[in-house]
Each structure stands twice: as structure tokens, then as C-alpha cells.
Coordinates of N, CA and C in Angstrom, one line a residue:
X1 N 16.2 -55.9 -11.8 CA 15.5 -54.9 -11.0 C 16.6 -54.0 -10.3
X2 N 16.4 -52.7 -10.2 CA 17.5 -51.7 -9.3 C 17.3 -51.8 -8.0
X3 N 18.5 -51.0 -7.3 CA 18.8 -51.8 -6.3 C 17.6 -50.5 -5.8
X4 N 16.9 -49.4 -6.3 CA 16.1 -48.4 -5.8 C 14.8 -49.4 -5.6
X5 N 14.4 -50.4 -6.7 CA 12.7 -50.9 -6.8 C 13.2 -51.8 -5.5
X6 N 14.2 -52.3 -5.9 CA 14.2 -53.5 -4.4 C 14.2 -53.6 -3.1
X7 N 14.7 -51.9 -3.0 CA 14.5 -51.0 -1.4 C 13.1 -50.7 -1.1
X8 N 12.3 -50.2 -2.3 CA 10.7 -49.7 -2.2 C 9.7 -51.6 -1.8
X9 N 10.2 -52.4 -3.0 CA 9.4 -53.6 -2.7 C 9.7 -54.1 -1.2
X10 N 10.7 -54.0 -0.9 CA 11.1 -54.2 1.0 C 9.9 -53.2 1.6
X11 N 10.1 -52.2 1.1 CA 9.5 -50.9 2.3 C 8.0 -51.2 1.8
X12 N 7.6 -52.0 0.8 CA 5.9 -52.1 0.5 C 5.6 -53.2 1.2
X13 N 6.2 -54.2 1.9 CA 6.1 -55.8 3.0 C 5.7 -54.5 4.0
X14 N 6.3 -53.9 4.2 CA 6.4 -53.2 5.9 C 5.0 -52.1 5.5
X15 N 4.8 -51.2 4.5 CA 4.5 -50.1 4.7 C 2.6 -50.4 5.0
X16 N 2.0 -51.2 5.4 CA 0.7 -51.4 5.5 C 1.0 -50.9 7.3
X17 N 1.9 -51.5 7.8 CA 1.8 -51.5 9.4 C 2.6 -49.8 9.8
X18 N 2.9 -48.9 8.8 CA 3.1 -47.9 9.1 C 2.2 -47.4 8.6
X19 N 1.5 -47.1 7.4 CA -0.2 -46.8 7.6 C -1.1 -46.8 8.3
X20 N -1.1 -48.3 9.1 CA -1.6 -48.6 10.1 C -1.8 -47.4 11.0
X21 N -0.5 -46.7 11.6 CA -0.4 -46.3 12.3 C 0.0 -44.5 12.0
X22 N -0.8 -44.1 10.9 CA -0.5 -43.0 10.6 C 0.7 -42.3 9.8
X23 N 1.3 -43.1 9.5 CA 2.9 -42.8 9.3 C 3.5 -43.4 7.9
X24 N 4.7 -43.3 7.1 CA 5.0 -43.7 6.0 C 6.7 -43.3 6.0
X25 N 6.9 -44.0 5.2 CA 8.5 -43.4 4.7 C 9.0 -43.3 3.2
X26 N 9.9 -42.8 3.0 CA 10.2 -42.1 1.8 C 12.0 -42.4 1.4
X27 N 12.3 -43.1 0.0 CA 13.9 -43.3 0.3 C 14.5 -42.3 -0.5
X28 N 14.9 -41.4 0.3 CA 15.5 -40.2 -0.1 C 16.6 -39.9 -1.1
X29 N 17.7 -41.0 -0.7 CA 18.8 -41.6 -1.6 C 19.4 -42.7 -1.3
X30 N 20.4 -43.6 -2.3 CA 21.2 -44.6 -2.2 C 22.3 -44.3 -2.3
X31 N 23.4 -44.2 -1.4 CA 24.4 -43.4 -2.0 C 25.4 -44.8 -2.0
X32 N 26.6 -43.9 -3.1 CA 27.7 -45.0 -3.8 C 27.8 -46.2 -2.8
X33 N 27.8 -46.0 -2.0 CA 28.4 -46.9 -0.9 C 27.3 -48.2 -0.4
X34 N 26.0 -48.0 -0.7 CA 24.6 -48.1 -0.6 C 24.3 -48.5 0.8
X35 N 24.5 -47.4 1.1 CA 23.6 -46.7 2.5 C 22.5 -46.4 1.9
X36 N 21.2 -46.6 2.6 CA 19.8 -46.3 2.6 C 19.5 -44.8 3.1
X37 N 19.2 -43.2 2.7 CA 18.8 -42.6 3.5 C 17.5 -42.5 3.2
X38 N 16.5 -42.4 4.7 CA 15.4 -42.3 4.3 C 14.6 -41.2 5.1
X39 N 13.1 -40.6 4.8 CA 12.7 -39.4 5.4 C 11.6 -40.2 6.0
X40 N 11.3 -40.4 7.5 CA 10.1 -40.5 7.9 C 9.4 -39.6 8.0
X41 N 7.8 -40.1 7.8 CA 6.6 -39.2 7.4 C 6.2 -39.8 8.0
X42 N 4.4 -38.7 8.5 CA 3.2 -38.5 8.9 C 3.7 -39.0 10.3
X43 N 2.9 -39.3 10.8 CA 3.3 -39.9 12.7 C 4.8 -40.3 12.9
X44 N 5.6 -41.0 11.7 CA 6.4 -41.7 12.0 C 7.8 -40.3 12.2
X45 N 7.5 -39.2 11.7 CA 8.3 -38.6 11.7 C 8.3 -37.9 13.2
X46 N 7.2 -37.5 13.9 CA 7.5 -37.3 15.3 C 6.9 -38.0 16.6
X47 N 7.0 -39.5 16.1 CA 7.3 -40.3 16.8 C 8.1 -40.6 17.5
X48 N 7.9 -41.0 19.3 CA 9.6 -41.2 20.1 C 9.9 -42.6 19.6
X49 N 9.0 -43.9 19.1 CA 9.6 -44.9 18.9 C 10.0 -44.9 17.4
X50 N 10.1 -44.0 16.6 CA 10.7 -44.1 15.0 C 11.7 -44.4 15.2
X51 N 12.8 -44.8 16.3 CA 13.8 -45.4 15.9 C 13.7 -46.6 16.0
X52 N 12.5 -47.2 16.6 CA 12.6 -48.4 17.2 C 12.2 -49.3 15.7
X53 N 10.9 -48.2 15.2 CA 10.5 -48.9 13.7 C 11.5 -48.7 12.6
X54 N 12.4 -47.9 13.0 CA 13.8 -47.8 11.8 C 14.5 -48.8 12.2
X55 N 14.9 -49.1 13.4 CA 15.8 -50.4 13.0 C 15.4 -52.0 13.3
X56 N 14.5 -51.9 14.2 CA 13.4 -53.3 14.1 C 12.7 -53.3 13.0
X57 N 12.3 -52.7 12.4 CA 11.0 -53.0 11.1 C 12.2 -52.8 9.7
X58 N 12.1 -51.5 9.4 CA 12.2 -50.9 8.3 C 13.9 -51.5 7.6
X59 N 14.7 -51.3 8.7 CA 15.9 -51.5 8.4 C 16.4 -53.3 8.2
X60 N 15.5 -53.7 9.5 CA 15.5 -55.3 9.2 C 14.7 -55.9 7.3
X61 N 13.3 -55.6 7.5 CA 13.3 -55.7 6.2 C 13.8 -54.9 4.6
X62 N 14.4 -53.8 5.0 CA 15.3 -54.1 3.4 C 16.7 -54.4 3.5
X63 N 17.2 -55.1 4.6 CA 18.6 -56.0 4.7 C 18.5 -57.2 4.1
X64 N 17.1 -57.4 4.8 CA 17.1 -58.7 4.4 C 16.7 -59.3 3.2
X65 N 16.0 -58.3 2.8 CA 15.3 -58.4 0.9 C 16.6 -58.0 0.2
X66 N 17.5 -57.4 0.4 CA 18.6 -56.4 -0.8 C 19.9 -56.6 0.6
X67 N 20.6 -57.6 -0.2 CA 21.7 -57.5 1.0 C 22.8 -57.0 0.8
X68 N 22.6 -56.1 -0.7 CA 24.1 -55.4 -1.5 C 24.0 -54.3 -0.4
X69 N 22.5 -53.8 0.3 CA 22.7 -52.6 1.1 C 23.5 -52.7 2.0
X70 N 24.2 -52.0 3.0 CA 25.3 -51.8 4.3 C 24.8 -51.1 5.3
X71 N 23.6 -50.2 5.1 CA 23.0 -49.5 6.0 C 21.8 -48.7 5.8
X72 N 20.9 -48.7 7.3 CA 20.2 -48.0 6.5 C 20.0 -46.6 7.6
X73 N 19.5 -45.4 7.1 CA 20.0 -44.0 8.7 C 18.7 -43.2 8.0
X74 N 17.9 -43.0 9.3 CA 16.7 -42.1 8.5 C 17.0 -40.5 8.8
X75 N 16.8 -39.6 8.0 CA 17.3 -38.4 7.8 C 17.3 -37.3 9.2
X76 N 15.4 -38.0 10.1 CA 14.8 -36.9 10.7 C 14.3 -37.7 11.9
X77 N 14.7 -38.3 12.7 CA 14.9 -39.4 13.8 C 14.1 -38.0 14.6
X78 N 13.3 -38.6 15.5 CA 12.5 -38.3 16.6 C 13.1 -38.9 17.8
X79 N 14.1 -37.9 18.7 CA 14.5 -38.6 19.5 C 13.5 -39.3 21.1
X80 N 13.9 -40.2 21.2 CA 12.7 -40.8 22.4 C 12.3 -40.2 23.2
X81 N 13.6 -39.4 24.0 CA 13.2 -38.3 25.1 C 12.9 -36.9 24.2
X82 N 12.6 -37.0 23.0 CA 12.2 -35.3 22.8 C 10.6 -35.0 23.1
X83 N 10.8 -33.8 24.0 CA 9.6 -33.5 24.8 C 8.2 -33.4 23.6
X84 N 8.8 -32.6 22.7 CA 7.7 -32.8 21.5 C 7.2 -34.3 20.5
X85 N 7.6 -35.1 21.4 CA 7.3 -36.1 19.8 C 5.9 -36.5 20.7
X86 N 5.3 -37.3 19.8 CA 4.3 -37.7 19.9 C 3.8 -38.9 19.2
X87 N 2.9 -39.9 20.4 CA 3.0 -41.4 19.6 C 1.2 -41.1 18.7
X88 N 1.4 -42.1 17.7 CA 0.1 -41.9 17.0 C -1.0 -42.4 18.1
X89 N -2.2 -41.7 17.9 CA -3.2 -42.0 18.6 C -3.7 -43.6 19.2
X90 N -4.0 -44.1 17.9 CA -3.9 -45.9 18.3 C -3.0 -46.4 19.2
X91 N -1.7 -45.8 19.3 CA -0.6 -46.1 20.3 C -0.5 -45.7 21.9
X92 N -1.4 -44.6 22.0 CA -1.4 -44.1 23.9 C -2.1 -45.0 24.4

């Protein structure tokens, strides 16, 4: 299996509880080094806690499935204090 199916079968454990809540993610590339970049989508993209599910959820489960990875950095981070983000509705 590539090391691309074995990042997605990580991100298919997780991706029901980002549905859950509006949201999804996307692995954008593996580069040489195999860093993970990835694009969050739908809620998760202007979300203040998308970093919290980037590195509690998303990052923990494809480390721990695919351990050739070294990192993982999502492309379009929602910073916590940005005045525009917004949590998914199930979440206020």
C-alpha cells in the first residue's frame, strides 16, 4: 500500500467525527521528506479549534497508522483568535 492510501485510511478512522461536525479534509501532498500537507474543508476550514482537531485528532491518527510520516501542517489554519472564524453550529 502507498504511503498516500495509508494517510487517507488514517484520515477515513477520523473523518466520520469531522462530518459529524460539518467539516472534512483533503491531503494535498507528501513531500520527499514525508510531511503531510493538508487543506481543511467545510466548517473545519474556518474553525477557531481546527488546530486543535489538526493536532489532537488528525495528526495523532496518521502518526500513528503510517509512522514513515515526520509531520503533519495543514495548509489554511483558522487562527483561534481570528475574529471571523466560526465554530460549527452543533458546537456553540
Amino acid at each position: 500500500m502507498s504511503l498516500i492510501d495509508q494517510v487517507e485510511a488514517a484520515l477515513d478512522s477520523i473523518r466520520p467525527y469531522l462530518e459529524a461536525d460539518g467539516g472534512n479534509v483533503s491531503v494535498e501532498e507528501i513531500t520527499p521528506d514525508n510531511v503531510v500537507k493538508l487543506k481543511m474543508l467545510g466548517s473545519c476550514g474556518s474553525c477557531p479549534m481546527s488546530i486543535m482537531t489538526l493536532k489532537a485528532g488528525i495528526e495523532q491518527a496518521i502518526m500513528k497508522s503510517v509512522p514513515e510520516i515526520t509531520a503533519v501542517v495543514a495548509l489554511n489554519l483558522t487562527d483561534i483568535d481570528d475574529p471571523n472564524a466560526v465554530l460549527p453550529e452543533n458546537l456553540r
